[in-house]
Tab-separated table of C-alpha atoms in Angstrom:
chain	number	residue	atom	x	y	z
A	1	UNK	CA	74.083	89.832	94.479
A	2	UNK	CA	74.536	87.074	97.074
A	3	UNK	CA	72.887	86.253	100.669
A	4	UNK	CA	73.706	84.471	103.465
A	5	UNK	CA	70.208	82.815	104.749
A	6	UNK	CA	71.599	81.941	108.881
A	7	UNK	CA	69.347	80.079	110.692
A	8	UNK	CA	70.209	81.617	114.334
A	9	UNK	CA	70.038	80.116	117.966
A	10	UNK	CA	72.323	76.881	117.074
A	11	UNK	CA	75.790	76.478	119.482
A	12	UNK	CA	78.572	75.829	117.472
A	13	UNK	CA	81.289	73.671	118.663
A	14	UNK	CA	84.828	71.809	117.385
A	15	UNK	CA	88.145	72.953	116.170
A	16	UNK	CA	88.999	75.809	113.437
A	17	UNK	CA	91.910	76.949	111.475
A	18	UNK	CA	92.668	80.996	110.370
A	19	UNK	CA	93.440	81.693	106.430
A	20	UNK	CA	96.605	83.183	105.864
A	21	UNK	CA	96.799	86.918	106.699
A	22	UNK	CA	94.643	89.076	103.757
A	23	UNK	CA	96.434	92.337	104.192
A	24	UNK	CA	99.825	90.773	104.721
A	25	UNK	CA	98.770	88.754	101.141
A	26	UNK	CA	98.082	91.991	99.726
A	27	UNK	CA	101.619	93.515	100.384
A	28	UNK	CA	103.962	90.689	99.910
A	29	UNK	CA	102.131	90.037	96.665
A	30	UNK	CA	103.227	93.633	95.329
A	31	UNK	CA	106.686	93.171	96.719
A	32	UNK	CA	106.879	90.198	93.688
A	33	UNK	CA	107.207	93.122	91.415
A	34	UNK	CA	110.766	94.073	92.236
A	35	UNK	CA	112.271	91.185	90.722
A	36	UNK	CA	112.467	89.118	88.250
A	37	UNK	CA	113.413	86.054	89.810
A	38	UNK	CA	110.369	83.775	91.501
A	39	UNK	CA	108.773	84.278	93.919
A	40	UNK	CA	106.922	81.564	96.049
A	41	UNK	CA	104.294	82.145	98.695
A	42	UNK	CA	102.411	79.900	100.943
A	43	UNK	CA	99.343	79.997	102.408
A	44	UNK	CA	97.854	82.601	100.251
A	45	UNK	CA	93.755	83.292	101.640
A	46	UNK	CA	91.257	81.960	98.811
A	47	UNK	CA	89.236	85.532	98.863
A	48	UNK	CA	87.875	87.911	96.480
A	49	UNK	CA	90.328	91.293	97.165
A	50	UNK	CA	93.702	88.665	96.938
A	51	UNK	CA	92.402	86.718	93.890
A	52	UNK	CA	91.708	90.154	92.425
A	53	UNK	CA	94.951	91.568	92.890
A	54	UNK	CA	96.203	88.240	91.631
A	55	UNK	CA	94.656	88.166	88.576
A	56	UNK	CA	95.765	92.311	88.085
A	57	UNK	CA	99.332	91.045	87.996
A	58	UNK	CA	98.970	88.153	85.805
A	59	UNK	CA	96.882	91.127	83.635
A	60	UNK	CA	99.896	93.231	83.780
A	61	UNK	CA	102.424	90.441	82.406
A	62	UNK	CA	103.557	88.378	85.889
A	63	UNK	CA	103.557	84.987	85.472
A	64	UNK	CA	101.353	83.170	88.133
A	65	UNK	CA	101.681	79.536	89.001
A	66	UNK	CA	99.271	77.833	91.310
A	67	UNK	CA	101.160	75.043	92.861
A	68	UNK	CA	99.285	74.033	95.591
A	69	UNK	CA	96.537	74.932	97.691
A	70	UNK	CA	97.239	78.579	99.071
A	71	UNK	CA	100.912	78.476	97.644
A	72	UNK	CA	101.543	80.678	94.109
A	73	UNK	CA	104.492	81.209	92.692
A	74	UNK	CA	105.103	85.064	90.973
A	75	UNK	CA	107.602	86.538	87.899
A	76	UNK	CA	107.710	89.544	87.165
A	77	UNK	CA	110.156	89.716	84.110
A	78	UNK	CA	108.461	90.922	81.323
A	79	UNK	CA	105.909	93.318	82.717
A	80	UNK	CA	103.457	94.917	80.109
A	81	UNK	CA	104.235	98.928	80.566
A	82	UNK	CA	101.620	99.950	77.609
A	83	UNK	CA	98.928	98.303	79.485
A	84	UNK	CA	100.215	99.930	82.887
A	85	UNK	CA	99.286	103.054	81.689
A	86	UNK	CA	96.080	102.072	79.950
A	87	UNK	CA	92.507	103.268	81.006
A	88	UNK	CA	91.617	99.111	81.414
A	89	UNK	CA	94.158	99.086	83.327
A	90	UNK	CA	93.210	102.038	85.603
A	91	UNK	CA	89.566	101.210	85.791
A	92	UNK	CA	90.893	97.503	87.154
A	93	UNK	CA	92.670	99.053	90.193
A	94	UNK	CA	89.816	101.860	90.602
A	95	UNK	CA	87.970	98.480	91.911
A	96	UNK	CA	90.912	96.895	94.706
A	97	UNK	CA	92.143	99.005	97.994
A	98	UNK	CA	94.891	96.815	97.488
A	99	UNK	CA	96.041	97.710	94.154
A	100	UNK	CA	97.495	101.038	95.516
A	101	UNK	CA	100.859	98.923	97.119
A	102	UNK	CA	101.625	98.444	93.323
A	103	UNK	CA	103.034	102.078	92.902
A	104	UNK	CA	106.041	101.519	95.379
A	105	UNK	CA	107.317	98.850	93.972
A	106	UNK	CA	106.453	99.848	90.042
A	107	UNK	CA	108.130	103.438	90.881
A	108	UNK	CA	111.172	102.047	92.061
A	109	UNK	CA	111.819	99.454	89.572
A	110	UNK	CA	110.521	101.383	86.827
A	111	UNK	CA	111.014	104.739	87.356
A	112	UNK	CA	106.722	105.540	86.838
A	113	UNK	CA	103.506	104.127	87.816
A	114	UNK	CA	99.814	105.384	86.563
A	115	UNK	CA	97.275	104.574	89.613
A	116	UNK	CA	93.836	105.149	89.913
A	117	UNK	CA	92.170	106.283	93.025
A	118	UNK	CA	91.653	102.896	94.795
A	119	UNK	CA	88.167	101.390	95.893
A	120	UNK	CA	87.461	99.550	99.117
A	121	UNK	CA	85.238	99.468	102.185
A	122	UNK	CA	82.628	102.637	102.455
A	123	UNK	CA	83.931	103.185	105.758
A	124	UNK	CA	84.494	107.012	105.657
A	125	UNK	CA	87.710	109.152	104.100
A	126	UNK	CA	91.026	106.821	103.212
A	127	UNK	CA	93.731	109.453	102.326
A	128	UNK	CA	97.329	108.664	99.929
A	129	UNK	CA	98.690	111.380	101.318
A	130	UNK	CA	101.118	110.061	103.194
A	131	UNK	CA	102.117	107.523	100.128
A	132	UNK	CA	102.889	110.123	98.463
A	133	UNK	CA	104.895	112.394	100.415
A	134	UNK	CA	106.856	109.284	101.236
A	135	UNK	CA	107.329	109.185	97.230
A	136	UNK	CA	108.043	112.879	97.290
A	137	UNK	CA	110.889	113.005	100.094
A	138	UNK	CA	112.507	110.358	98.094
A	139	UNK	CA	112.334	112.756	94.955
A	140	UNK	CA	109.331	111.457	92.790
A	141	UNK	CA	107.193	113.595	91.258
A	142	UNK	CA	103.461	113.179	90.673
A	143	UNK	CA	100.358	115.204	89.573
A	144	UNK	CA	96.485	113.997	88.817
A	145	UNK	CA	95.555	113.754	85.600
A	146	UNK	CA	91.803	115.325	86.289
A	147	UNK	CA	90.250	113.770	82.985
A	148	UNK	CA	91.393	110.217	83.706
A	149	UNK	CA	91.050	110.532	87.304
A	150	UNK	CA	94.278	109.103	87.851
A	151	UNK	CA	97.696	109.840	89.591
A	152	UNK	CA	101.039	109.427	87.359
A	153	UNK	CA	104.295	109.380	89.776
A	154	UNK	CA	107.695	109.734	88.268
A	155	UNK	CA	111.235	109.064	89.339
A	156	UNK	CA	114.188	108.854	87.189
A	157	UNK	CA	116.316	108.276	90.135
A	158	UNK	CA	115.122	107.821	94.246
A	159	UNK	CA	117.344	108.643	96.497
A	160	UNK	CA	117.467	108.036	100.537
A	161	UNK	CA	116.629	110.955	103.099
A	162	UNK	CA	114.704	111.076	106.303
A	163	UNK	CA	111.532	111.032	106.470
A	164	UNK	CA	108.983	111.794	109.572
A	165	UNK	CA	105.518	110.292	107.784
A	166	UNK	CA	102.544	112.627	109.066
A	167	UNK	CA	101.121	108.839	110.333
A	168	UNK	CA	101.370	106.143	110.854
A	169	UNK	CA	99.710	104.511	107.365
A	170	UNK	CA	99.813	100.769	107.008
A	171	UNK	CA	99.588	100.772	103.398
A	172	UNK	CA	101.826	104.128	103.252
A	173	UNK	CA	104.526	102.595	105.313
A	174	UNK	CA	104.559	99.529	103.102
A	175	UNK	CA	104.492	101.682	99.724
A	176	UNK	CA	107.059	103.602	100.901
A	177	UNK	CA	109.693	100.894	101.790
A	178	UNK	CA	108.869	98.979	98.120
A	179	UNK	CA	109.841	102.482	96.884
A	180	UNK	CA	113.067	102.706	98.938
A	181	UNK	CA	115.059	99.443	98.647
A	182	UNK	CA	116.146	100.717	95.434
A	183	UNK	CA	116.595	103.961	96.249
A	184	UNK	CA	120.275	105.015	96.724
A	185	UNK	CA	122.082	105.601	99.657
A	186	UNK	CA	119.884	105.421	103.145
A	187	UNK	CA	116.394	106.066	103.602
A	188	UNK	CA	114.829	106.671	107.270
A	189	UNK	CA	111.375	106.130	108.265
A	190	UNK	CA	110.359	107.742	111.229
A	191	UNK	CA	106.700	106.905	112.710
A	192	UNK	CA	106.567	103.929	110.569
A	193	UNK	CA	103.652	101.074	111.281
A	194	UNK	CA	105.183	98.463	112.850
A	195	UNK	CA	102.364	95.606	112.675
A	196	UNK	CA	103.360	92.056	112.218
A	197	UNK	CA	102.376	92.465	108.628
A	198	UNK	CA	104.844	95.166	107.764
A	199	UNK	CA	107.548	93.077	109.536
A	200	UNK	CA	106.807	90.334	107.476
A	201	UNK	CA	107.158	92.651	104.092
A	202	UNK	CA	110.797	93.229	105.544
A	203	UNK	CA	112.061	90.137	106.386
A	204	UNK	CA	111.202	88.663	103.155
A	205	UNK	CA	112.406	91.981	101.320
A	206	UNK	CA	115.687	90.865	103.336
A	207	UNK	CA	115.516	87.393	102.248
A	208	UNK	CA	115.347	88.722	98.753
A	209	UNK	CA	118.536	91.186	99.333
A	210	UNK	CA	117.828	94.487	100.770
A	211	UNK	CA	119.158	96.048	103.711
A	212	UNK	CA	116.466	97.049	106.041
A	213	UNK	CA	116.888	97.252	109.739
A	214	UNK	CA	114.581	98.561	112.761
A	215	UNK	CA	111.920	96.156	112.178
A	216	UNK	CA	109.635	95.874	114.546
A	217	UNK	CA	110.047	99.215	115.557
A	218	UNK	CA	108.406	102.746	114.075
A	219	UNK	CA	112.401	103.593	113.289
A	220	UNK	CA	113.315	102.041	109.797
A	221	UNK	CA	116.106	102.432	108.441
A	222	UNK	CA	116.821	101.436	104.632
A	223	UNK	CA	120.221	100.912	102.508
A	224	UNK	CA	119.694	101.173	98.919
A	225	UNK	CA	120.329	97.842	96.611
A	226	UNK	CA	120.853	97.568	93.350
A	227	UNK	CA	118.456	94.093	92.505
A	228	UNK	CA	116.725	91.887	94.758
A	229	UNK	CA	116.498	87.993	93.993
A	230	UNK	CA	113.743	85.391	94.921
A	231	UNK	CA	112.460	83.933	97.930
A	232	UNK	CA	110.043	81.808	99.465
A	233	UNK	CA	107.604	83.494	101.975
A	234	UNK	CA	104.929	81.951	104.310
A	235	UNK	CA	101.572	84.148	105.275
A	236	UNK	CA	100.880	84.881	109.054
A	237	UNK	CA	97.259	83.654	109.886
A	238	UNK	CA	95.167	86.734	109.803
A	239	UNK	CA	94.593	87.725	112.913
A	240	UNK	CA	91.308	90.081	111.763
A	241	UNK	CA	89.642	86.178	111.728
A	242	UNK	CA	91.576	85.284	114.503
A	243	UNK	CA	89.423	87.845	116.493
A	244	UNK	CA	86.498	87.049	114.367
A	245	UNK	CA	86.446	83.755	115.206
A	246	UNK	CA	86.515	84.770	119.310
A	247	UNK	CA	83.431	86.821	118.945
A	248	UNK	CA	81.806	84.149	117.513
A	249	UNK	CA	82.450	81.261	120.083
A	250	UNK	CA	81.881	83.903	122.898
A	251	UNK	CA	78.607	84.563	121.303
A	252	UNK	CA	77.438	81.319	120.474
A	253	UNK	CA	79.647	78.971	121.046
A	254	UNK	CA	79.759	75.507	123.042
A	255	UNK	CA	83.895	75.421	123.352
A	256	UNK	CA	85.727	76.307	120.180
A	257	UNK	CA	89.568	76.023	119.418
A	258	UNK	CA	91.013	78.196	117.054
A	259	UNK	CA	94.491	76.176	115.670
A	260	UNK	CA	97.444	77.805	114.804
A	261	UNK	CA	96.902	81.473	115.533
A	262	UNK	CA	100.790	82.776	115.971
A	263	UNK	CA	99.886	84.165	119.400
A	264	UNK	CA	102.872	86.382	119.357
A	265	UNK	CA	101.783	88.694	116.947
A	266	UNK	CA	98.122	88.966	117.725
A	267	UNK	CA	99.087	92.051	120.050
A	268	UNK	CA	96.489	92.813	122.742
A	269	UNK	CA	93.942	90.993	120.632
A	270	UNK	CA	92.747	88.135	123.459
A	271	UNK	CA	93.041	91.140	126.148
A	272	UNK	CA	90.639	93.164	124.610
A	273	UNK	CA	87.780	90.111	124.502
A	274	UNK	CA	88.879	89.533	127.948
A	275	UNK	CA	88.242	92.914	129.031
A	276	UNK	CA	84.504	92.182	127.864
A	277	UNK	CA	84.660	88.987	130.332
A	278	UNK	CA	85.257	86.264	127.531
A	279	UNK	CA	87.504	83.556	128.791
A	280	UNK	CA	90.190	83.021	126.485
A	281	UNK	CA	92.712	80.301	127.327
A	282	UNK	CA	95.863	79.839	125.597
A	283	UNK	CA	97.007	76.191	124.984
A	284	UNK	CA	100.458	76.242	123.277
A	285	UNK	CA	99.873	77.825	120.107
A	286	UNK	CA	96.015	77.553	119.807
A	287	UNK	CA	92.888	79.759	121.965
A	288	UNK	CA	90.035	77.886	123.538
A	289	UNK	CA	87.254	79.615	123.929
A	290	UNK	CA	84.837	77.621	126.591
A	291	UNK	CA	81.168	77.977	126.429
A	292	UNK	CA	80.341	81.593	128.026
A	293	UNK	CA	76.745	81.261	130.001
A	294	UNK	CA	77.987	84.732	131.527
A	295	UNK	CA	80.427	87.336	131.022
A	296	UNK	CA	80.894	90.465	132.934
A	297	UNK	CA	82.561	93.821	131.485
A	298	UNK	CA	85.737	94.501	134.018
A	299	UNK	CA	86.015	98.215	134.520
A	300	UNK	CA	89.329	100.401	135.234
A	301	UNK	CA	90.907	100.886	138.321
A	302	UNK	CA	89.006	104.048	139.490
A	303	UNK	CA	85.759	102.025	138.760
A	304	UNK	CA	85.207	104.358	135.345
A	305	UNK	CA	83.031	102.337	132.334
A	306	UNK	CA	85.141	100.563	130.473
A	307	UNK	CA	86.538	101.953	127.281
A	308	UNK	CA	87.898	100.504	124.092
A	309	UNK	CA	89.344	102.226	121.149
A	310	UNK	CA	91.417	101.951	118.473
A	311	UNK	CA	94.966	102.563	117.871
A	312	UNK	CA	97.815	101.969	115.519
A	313	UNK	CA	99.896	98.685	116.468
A	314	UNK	CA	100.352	97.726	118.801
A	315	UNK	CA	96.961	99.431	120.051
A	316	UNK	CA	93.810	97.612	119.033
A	317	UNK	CA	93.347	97.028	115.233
A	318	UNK	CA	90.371	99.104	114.282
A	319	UNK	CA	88.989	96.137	112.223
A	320	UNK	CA	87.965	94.365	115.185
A	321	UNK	CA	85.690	97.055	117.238
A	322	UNK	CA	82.859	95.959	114.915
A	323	UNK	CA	82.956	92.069	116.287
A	324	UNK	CA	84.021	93.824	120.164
A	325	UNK	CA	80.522	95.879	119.522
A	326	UNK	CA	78.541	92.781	118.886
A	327	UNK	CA	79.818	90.597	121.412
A	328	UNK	CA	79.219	93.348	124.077
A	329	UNK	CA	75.463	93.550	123.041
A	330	UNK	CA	75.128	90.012	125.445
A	331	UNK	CA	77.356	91.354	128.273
A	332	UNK	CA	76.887	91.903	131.751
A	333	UNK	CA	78.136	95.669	132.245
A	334	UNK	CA	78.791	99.063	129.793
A	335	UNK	CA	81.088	100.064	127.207
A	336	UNK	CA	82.015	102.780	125.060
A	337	UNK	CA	83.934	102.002	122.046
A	338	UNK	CA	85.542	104.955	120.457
A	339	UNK	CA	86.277	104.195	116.704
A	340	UNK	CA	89.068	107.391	115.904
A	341	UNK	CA	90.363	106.256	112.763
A	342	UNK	CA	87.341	105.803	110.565
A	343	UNK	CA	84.488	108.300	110.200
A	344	UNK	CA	81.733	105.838	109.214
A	345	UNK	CA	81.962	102.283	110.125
A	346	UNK	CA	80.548	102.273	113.500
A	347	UNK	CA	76.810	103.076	111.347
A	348	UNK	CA	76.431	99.744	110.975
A	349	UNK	CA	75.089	99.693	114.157
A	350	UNK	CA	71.743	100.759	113.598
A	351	UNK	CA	71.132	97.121	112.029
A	352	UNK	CA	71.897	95.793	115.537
A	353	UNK	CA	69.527	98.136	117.085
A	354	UNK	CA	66.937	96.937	115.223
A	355	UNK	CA	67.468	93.241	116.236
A	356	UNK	CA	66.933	94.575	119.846
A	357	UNK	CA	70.826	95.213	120.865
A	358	UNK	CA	71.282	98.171	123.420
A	359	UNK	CA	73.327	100.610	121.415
A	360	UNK	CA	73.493	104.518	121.884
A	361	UNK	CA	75.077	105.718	118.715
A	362	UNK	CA	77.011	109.374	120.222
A	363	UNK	CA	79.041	110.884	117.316
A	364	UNK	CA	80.019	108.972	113.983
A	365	UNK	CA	83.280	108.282	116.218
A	366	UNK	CA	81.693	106.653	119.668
A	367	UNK	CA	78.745	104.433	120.506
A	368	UNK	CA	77.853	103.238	124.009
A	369	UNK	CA	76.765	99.366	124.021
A	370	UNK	CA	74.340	98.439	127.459
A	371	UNK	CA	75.087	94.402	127.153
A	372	UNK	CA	71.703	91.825	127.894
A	373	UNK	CA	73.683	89.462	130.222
A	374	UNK	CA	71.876	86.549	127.923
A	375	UNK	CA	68.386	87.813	129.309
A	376	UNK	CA	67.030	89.213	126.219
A	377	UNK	CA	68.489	87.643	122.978
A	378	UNK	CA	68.803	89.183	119.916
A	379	UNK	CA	66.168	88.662	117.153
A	380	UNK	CA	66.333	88.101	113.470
A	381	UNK	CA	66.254	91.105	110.863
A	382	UNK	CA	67.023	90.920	106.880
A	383	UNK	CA	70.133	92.993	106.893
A	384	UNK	CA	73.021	94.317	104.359
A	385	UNK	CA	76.768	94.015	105.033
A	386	UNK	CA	78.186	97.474	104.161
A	387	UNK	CA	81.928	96.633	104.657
A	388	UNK	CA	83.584	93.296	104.961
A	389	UNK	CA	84.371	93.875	109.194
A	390	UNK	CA	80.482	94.814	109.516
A	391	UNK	CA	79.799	92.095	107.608
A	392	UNK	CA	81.000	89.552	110.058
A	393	UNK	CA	79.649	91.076	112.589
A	394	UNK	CA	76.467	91.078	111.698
A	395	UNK	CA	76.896	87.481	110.600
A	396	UNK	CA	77.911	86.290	114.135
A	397	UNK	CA	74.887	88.585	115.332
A	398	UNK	CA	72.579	86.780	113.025
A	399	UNK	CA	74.251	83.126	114.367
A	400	UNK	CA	72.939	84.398	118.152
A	401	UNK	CA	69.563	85.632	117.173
A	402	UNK	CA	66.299	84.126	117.704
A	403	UNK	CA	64.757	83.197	113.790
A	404	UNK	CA	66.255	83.412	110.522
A	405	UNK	CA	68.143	86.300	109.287
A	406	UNK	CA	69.194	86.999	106.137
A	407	UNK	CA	72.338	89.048	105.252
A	408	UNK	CA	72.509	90.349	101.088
A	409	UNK	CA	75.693	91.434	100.022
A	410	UNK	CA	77.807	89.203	101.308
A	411	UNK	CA	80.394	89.662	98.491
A	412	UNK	CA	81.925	92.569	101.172
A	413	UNK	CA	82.402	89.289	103.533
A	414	UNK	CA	83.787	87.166	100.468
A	415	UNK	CA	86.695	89.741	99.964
A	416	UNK	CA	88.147	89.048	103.467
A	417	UNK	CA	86.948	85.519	104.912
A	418	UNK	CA	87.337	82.272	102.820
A	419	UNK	CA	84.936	80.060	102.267
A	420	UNK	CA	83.160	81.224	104.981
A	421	UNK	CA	79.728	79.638	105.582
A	422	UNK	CA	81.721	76.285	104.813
A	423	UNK	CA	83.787	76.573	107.359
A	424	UNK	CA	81.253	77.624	110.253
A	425	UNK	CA	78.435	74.864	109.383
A	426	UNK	CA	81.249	72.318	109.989
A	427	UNK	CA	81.389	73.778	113.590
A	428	UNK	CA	77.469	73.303	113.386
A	429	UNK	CA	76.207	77.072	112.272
A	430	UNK	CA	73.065	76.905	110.204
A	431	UNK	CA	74.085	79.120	107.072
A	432	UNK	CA	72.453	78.706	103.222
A	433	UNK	CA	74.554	80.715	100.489
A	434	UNK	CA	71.758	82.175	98.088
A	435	UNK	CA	72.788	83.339	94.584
């Protein structure tokens, strides 16, 4: 197991670039499996979850081509069905949260898919239901197979209906639109996710031939095709290190510019920092984030403490509150941050407690953050990243603190932020990798 030795107190300055998008990666990479033609994407993250999922295809008989940094190009012509429905096989995607967007696409081009139960971040209860009632109300049919611990779905033909999805899933929504671009005649979504990552899936679904329309919206609306051809597809930046990358220079930063960040599908993203008092300017298609001496928590109209929560797009993205928390710990002012979607991630916060942050933990759901305003800094502590959003969290925590910290299993940050430590020292953090 890996550590991250961060030698805090040091002001980081200079320019930085985001990876491409790691759950749009995750999605678009499935998609590959409803052709057979190739399939070329760009600007492909370098991170633990995406390789994995990479190397699952090429396992299950896609060929993968490297050819270039970021860019891969994907086949899916002669895909290995024996060793889809092997225990390896299961055990493999038992390991990747990702691996579950494989059953739309394997459903509807091959009529069955064997999935295990996927892994993840130990951030509380992650349901399929909603995957597979989508798969249902097009007319699959699936059971668990209790000694495997597996689900096998089945389809000998999909066909289009309405369908009013019980929420608004990410994941589900994604699964759920592989599944129906095959499916004949004309599927409707209703309460679909509409993030910029599912709008990406459907443009480059277009690109490849389908029919979808709605995009954008929680309305989609899906005519059946019979094949779909190759493309070439470009990532989004991800806009989870977008944010990331805010906390940090509002935390201990001495003027930061963050290149490239597609500001039009960040969402309310730079509102919510600035609702904490961090300056963020926009400068054509990059943020500067000046040095922030002081920031003051604005409150609502009626004077009430201010209150951030999550909420699907184009609410705030719940992987962000973590960072939010953090940067609110040096504050002038209050906040409660109300984490609704997830019943365990805001327990990381009893590591900030203990390097002197004023935190009131209320339910598993809210916690109450009194900021410093600078006057008391936070101190060192040897710490463990329990999820990957935690985990940079605590990592721009440890940057701020007074003394070294030291942050063991890091491997939860390697699955979502590449090359990380690299790419911070350049800006002048003080972060040893320890194997």
């Amino acid at each position: 197991m890996a550590s991250f030795k961060i030698e805090g107190g040091h002001l980081l300055s200079g320019t930085i670039t985001p990876q491409g998008a790691k759950n749009e990666a995750l999605q678009v990479i499935c998609a590959t499996l409803l052709t057979s033609d190739k399939v070329t994407i760009h600007n492909i993250p370098d991170i633990r979850d995406v390789n994995n999922l990479i190397q699952l295809l090429s396992d299950i008989g896609v060929k993968v081509e490297k050819t270039g940094h970021g860019s891969f190009t994907f086949q899916a012509d002669a895909l290995n069905m024996q060793y889809l429905q092997s225990d390896q096989f299961v055990e493999k995607c038992a390991d990747l949260r990702g691996s579950v967007m494989m059953i739309g696409p394997l459903l509807s081009r091959m009529g069955k898919a064997v999935v295990a139960k996927p892994g993840g971040d130990k951030i509380g209860r992650r349901r399929l239901d909603t995957h597979f009632l989508g798969f249902k109300y097009l007319g699959a049919k699936f059971h668990r197979v209790e000694d495997r611990n597996v689900y096998e779905i089945s389809a000998k033909h999909l066909k289009g209906t309405y369908m009013l999805l019980d929420e608004a899933s990410v994941t589900g929504t994604a699964n759920i639109i592989m599944a129906a671009v095959f499916a004949e005649g004309t599927t409707t979504i209703y309460n679909a996710a509409c993030e910029p990552y599912i709008q990406q899936l459907c443009h480059m679904l277009n690109r490849m031939g389908a029919n979808i329309s709605g995009i954008g919206s929680n309305l989609l609306t899906i005519v059946g095709v019979k094949q779909l051809n190759g493309t070439d597809h470009r990532l989004l930046p991800d806009m989870i290190e977008v944010g990331s990358f805010i906390g940090m220079a509002a935390m201990c930063g001495d003027g930061i510019r963050i290149k490239d960040v597609s500001l039009k599908d960040l969402g309310i993203i730079p509102e919510a920092f600035r609702r904490l008092g961090v300056s963020v300017q926009v400068e054509g298609d990059d943020l500067y984030i000046p040095r922030q001496k002081h920031y003051v928590v604005d409150s609502f109209i009626d004077g009430t403490i201010m209150t951030l929560a999550d909420a699907p797009w184009p609410g705030l993205t719940p992987d962000l509150l973590s960072v939010l928390i953090v940067v609110a710990t040096q504050a002038r002012g209050s906040v409660l941050f109300h984490q609704k979607m997830f019943e365990s991630r805001l327990f990381f916060v009893d590591k900030l407690i203990d390097m002197g942050a004023q935190i009131i933990l209320c339910d598993p759901h809210r916690a109450v953050v009194v900021g410093h305003e600078r006057k008391k800094t936070l101190r060192a502590q040897r710490m463990s990243s329990p999820d990957i959003r935690a985990g940079i969290a605590l990592l721009i925590a440890a940057m701020s603190a007074n003394g070294t910290s030291t942050i063991s299993n890091i491997e939860q940050i390697d699955r979502g932020y590449e090359n990380i430590e690299a790419r911070l020292n350049a800006l002048g953090a003080k972060i040893e990798r320890i194997d």
